[in-house]
Coordinates of C-alpha atoms in Angstrom, one line a residue:
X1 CA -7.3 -57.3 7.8
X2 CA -8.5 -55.8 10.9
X3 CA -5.6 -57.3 13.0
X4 CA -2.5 -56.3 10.6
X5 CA -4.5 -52.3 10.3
X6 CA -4.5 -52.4 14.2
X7 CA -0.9 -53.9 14.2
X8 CA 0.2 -51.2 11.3
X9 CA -1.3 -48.2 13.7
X10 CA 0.1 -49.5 17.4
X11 CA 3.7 -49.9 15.9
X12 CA 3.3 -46.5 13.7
X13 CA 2.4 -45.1 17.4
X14 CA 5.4 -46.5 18.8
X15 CA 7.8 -45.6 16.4
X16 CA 6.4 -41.9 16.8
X17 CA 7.0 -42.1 20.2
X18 CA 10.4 -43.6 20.6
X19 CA 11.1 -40.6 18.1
X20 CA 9.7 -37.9 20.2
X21 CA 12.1 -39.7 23.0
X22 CA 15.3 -39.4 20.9
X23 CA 15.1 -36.1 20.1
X24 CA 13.7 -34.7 23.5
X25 CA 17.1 -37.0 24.4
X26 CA 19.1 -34.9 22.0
X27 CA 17.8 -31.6 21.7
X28 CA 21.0 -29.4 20.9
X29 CA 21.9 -32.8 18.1
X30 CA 18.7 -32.6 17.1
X31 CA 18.4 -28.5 16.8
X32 CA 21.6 -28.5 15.1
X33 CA 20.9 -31.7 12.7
X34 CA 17.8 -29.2 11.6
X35 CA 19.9 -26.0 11.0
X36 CA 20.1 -26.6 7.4
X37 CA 16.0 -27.5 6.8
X38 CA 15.6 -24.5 8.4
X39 CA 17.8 -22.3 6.6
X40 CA 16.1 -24.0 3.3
X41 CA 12.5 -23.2 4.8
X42 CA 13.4 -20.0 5.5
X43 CA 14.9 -19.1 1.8
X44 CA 12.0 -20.8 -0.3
X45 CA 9.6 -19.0 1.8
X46 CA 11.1 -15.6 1.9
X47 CA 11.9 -16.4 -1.9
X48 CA 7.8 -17.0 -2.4
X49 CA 6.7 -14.3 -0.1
X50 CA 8.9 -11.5 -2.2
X51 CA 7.5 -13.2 -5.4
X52 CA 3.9 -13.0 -4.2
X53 CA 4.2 -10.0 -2.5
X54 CA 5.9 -8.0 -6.3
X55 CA 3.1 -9.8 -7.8
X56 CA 0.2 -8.2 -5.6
X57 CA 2.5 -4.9 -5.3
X58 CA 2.7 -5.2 -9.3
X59 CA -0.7 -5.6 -10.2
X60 CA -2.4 -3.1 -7.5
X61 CA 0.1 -0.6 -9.8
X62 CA -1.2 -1.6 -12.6
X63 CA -4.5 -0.7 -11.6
X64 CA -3.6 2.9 -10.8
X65 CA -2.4 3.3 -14.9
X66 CA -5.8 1.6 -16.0
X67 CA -6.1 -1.2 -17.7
X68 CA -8.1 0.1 -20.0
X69 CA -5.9 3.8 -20.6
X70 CA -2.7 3.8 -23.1
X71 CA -0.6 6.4 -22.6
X72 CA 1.2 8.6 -25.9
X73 CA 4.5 9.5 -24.8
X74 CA 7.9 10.7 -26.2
X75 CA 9.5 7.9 -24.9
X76 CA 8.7 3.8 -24.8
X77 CA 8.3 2.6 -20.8
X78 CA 10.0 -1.2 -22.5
X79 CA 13.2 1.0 -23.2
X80 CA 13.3 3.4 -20.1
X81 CA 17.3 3.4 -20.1
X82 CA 18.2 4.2 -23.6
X83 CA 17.3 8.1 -23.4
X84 CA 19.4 8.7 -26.6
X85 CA 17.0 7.1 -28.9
X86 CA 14.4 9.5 -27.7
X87 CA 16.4 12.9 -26.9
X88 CA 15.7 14.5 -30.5
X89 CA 12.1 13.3 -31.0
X90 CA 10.0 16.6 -31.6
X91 CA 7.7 17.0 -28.3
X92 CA 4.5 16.0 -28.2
X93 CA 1.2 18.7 -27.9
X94 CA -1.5 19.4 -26.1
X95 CA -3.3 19.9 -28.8
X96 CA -2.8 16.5 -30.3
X97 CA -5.5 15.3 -28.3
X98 CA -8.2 17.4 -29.7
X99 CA -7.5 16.2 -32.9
X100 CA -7.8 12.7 -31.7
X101 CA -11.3 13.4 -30.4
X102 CA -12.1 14.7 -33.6
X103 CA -11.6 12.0 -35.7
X104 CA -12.8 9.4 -33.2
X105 CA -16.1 11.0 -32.8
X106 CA -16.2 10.9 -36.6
X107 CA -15.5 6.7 -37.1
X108 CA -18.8 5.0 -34.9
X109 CA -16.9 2.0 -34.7
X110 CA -13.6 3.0 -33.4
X111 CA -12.1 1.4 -30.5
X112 CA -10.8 4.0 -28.7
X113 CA -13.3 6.6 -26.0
X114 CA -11.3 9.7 -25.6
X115 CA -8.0 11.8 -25.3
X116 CA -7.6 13.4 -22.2
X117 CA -4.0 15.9 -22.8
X118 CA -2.1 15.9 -19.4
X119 CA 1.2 18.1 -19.0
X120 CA 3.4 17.7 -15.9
X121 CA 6.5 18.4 -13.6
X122 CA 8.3 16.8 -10.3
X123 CA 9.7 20.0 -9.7
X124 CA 6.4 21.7 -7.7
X125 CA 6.8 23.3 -4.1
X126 CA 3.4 23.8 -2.6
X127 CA 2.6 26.4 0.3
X128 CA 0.0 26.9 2.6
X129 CA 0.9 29.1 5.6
X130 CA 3.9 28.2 7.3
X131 CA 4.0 24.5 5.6
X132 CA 5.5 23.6 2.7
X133 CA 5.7 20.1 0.6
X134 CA 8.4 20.0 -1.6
X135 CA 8.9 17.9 -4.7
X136 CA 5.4 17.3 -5.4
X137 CA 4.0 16.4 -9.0
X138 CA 2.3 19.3 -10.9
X139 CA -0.3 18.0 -13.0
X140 CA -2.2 20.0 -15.9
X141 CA -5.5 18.5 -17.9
X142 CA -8.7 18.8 -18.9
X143 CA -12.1 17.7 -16.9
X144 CA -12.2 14.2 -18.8
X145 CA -9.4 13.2 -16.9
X146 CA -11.3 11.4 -14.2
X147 CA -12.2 9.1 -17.0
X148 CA -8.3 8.1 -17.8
X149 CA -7.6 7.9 -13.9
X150 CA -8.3 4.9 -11.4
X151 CA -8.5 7.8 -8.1
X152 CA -11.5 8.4 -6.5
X153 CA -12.2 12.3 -4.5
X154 CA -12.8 12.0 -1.2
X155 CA -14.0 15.6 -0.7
X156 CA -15.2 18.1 -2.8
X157 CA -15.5 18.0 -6.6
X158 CA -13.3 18.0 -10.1
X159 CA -12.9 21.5 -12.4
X160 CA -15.7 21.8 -14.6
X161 CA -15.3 22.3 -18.6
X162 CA -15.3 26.1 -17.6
X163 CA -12.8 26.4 -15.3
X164 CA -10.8 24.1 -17.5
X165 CA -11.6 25.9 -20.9
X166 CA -11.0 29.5 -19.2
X167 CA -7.3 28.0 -17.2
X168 CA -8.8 28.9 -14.2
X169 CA -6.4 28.5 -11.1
X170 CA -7.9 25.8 -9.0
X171 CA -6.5 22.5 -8.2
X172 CA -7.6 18.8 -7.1
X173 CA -5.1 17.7 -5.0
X174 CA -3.4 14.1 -3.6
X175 CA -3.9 12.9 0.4
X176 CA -0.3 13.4 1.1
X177 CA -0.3 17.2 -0.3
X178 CA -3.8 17.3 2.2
X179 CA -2.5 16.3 4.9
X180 CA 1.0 17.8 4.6
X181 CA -0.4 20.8 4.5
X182 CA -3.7 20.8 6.1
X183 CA -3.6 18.1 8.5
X184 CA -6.9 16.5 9.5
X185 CA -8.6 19.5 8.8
X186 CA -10.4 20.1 5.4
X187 CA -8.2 21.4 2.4
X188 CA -11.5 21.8 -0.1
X189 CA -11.6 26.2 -0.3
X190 CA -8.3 26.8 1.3
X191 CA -6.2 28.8 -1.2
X192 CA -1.9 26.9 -1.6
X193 CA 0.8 28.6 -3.2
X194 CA 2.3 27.5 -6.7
X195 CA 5.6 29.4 -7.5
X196 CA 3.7 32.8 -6.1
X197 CA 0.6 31.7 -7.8
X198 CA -2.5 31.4 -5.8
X199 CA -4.7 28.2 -6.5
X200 CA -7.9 27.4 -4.8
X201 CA -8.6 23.9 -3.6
X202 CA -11.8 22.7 -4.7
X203 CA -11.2 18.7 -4.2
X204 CA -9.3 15.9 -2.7
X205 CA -8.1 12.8 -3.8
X206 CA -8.3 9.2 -1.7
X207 CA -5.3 8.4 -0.6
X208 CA -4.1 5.7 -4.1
X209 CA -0.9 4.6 -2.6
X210 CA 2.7 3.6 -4.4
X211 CA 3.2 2.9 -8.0
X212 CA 5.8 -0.2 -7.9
X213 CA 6.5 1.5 -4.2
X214 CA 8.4 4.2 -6.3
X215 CA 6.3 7.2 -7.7
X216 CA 3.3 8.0 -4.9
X217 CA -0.4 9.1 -6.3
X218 CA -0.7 10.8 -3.2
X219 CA 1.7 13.6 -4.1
X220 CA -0.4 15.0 -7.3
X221 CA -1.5 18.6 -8.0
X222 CA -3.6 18.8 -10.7
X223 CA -4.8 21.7 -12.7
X224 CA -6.1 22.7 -15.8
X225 CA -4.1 23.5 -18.5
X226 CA -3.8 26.9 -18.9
X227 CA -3.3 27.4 -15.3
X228 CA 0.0 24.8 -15.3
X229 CA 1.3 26.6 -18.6
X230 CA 0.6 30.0 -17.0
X231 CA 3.1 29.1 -13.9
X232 CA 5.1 26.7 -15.3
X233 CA 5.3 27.0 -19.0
X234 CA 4.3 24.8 -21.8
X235 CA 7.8 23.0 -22.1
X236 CA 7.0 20.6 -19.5
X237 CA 6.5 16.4 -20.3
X238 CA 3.4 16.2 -22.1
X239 CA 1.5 12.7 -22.1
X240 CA -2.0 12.0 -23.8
X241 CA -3.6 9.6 -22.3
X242 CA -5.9 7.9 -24.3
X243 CA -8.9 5.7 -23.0
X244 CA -9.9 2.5 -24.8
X245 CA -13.1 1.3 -25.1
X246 CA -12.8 -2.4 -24.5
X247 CA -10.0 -3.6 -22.6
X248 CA -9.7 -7.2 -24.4
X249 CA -8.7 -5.8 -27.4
X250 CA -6.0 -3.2 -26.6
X251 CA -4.0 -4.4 -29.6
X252 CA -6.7 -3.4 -31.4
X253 CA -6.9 0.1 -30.4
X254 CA -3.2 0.7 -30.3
X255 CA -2.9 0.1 -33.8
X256 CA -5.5 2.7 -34.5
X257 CA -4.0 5.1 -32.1
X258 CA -1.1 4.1 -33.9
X259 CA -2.2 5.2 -37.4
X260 CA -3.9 8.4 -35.9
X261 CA -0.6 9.8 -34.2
X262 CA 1.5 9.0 -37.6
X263 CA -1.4 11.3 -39.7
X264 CA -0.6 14.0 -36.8
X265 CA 2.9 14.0 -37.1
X266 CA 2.5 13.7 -40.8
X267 CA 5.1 10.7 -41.0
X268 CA 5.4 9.1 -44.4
X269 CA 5.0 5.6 -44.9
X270 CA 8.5 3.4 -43.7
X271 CA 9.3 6.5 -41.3
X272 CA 9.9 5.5 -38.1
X273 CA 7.7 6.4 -35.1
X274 CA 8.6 9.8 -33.5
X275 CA 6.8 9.1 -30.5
X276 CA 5.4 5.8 -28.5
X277 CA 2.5 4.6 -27.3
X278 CA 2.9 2.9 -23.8
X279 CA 0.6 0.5 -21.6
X280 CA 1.4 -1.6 -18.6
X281 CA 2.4 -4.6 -19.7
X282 CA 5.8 -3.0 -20.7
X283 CA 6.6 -3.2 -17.0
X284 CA 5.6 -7.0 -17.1
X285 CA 8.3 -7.3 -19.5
X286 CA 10.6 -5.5 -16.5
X287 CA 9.2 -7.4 -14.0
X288 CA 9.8 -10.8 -15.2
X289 CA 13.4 -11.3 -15.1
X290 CA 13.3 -9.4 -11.5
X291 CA 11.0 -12.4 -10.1
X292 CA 13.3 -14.8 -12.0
X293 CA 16.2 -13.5 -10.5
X294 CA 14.9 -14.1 -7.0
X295 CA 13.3 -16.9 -7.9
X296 CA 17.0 -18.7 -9.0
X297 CA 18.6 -17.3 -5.9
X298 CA 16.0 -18.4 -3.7
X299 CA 16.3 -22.2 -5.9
X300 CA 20.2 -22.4 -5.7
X301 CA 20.3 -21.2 -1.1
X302 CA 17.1 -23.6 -0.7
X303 CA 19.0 -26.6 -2.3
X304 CA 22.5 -25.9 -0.6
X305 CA 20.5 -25.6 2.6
X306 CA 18.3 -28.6 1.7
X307 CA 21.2 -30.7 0.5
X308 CA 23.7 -29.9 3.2
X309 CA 20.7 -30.6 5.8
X310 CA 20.0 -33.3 4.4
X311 CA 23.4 -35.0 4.5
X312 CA 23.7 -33.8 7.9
X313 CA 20.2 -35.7 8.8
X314 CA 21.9 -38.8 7.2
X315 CA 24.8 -38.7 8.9
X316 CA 23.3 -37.8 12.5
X317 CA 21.2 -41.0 11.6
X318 CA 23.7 -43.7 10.7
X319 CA 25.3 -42.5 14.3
X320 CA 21.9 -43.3 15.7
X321 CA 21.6 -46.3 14.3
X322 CA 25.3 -47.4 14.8
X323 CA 24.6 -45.7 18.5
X324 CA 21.7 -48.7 19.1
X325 CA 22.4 -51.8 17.3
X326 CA 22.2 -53.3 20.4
X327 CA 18.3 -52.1 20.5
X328 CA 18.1 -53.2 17.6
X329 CA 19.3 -56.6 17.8
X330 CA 17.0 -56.5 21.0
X331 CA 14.1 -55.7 19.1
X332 CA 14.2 -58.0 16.1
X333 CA 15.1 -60.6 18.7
X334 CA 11.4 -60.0 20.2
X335 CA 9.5 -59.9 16.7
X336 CA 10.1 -56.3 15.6
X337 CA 9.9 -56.6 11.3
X338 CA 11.7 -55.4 9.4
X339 CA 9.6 -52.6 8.2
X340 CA 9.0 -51.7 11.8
X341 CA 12.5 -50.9 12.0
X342 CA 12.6 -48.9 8.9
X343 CA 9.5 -47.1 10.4
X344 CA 11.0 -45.7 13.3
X345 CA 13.9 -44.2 12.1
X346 CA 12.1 -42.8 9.3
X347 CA 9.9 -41.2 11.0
X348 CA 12.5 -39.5 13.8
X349 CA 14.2 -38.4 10.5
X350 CA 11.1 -36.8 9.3
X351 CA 10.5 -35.2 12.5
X352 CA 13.5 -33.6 12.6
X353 CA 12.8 -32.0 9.4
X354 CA 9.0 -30.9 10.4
X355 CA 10.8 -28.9 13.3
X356 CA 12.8 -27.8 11.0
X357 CA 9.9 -26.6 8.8
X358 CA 8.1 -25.1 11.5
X359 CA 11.0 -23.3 13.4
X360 CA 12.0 -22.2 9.5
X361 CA 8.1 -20.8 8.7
X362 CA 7.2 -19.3 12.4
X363 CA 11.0 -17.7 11.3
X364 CA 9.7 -16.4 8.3
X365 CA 6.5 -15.2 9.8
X366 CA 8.7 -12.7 11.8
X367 CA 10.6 -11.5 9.1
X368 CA 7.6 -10.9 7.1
X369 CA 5.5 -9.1 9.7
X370 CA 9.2 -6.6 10.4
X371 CA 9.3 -6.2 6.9
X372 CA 5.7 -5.1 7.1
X373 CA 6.2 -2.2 10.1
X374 CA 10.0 -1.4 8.7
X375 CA 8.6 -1.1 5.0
X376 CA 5.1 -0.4 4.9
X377 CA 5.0 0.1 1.4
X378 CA 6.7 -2.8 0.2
X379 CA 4.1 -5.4 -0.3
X380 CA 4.5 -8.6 1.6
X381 CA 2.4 -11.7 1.0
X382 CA 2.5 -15.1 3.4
X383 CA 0.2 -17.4 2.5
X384 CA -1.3 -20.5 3.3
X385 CA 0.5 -21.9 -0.1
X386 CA 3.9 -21.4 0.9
X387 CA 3.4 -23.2 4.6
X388 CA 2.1 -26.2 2.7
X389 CA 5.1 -26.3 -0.2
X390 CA 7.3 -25.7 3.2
X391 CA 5.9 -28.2 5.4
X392 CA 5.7 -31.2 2.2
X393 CA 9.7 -30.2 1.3
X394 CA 10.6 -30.6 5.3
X395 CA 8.7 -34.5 4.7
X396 CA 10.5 -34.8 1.2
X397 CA 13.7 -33.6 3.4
X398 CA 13.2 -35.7 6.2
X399 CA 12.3 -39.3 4.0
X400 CA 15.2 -38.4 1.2
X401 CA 17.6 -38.5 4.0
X402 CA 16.3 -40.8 6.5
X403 CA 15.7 -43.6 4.0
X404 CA 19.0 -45.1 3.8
X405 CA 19.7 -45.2 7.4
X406 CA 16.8 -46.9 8.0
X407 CA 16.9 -49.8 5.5
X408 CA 20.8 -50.5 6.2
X409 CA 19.0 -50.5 10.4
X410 CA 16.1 -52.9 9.1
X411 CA 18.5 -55.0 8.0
X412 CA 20.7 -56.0 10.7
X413 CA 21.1 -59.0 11.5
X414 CA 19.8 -60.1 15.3
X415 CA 22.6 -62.1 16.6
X416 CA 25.1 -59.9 15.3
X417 CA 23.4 -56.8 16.4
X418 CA 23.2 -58.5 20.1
X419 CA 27.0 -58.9 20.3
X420 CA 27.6 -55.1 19.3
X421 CA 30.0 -53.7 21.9

């Protein structure tokens, strides 16, 4: 047992080194023979880093909407494109919320928290001396938003119920309005400009980041209400956002939420919904065949790239073997097995395909890490996983195409293998 172990590792050893020797011998054969692993490396790796990176991207959004918040809209988030189903709803109020707290303060075992009303416009131009940011998101609410929203302040404080209640013209604003404006230096007491409105700046958000790498949390102004309606009118898109009170059972509380909106808007039973009531997992629905998509593309280049390396592996070793019959007459002539035969080209096949791996990751690497510094915002993920599924398909690679070659070289005869011109 001892003697055919030590026999198995000297001639595994051996093979692995007249391998090396080949394709040191060969490098631009070899290089080129690998092209096609490493075009297939590089796709199902880039395929799994975009996938794990719109996963991460996807669920750090979802975090800023709250997994525990639903959000009562005019529109559904599931049917974003078909605008004409919602045009001639009636618009939602403010004051709807206010009659949600009402009734949910009066049923102890509902499942919802609170309605916080929020009203809101793109269309916001902020001053502050000689600097402007354009484009920025107006925001109007009460002070129970913090408990709908996932921000944190960094500096200085919400509006109390006061200030809210009386529409008093201060504002909590996002880090890319601070430092647009302000710079490093502190914006909490510094008074902006809102259409030729004064607002005085009593708090800062952390900077939140990129919903989906679209919409940016950093670029909020928010008020209270009467000071948004004051400056930009009360026709704006109005959103209540409703807070739930246990996340595992947001079914639950939609369907009460549900009921409560229709007693609102006084709908009669079969009427259909004039409104909608929206959570994240309608952009699950989005994201799926997005990540299927890539994930098919990424599928169909890896097994062209796979297949067509792989037939060009074959092919470069059947020339190999053809190339030293001779050598291998020679060596079964001296005691070689069979299997020892089949060993060695098996493994210089499968080596070809590890560079191939490797060149094809430490590729991939590098595309990542520019993606990275071009596209900061666009999450990128390379993990450990996706070097192990590359490096196990380069062996698949490298044995699925090396195998036949090496059995027809195992199997050559001796004496004919000697006379080989």
């Amino acid at each position: 047992m001892n003697d055919g172990m030590h026999r198995f590792r000297y001639e595994s050893a051996e093979s692995f080194r007249m391998a090396l020797f080949q394709i040191r011998d060969n490098k631009i054969r070899s290089f080129l023979t690998a092209l096609g692993v490493i075009i297939g490396i590089v796709a199902i790796t880039m395929m799994g880093t975009a996938i794990n990176g719109i996963d991460s991207g996807f669920e750090r959004s979802l975090a800023m909407l709250g997994y525990d918040v639903v959000y009562v809209q005019k529109s559904s988030w599931s049917t974003m494109g078909q605008w004409w189903r919602y045009r001639n709803r009636p618009d939602l109020k403010t004051g709807y919320s206010e009659t949600i707290n009402r009734i949910i303060e009066s049923n102890p075992r509902s499942e919802l928290s609170v309605a916080v009303p929020q009203i809101s416009t793109y269309q916001a131009s902020v001053r502050y001396l000689g600097q402007t940011v354009e484009q920025a998101f107006a925001l109007g609410t009460n002070e129970d938003y913090l408990q709908t929203a996932s921000g944190d302040l960094s500096e200085g404080r919400f509006f109390t119920p006061g200030e809210a209640a009386s529409g008093d013209r201060v504002a909590v604003i996002g880090d890319d309005i601070s430092s647009g404006l302000f710079g490093e230096t502190s914006a909490v007491g510094r008074t902006i400009m809102l259409k030729n409105t004064r607002f005085r700046v009593v708090g800062t958000f952390r900077k939140q980041g990129k919903f989906l790498g679209l919409f940016s949390f950093d670029n909020q102004i928010i008020m209270p209400l009467g000071a948004f309606e004051r400056v930009y009118g009360k026709n704006a898109f109005v959103t209540m956002r409703v807070k739930i009170r246990d996340q595992s059972r947001v079914a639950e509380a939609k369907e009460e939420l549900l009921g409560i909106m229709r007693r609102i808007r006084r709908l009669a039973p079969g009427m259909e919904d004039d409104f909608s009531i929206n959570e994240q997992k309608a952009f699950k629905s989005q994201l799926d065949p997005i990540k299927n998509g890539i994930a098919a593309a990424g599928i169909f280049i890896t097994g062209m790239s796979l297949f067509v390396g792989a037939i060009g592996i074959m092919n470069i070793t059947f020339v190999s073997v053809k190339e030293r019959t001779r050598e291998i007459g020679l060596r079964k002539a001296l005691g070689a097995r069979r299997k020892t035969i089949l060993m060695q080209f098996l493994i210089e096949s499968v080596m070809i395909c590890l560079i191939g791996g490797f060149i094809g990751l430490l590729t991939s690497l590098g595309i990542t890490l520019a993606i990275g510094r071009i596209v900061p915002d666009f999450p990128v993920s390379f993990s450990l996983g996706l070097v192990t599924a590359g490096l196990v398909v380069s062996v698949a690679t490298g044995i699925a195409s090396g195998l036949a070659p090496a059995v027809t070289a195992s199997k050559l005869d001796p004496a004919d293998s000697l006379r080989h011109e």
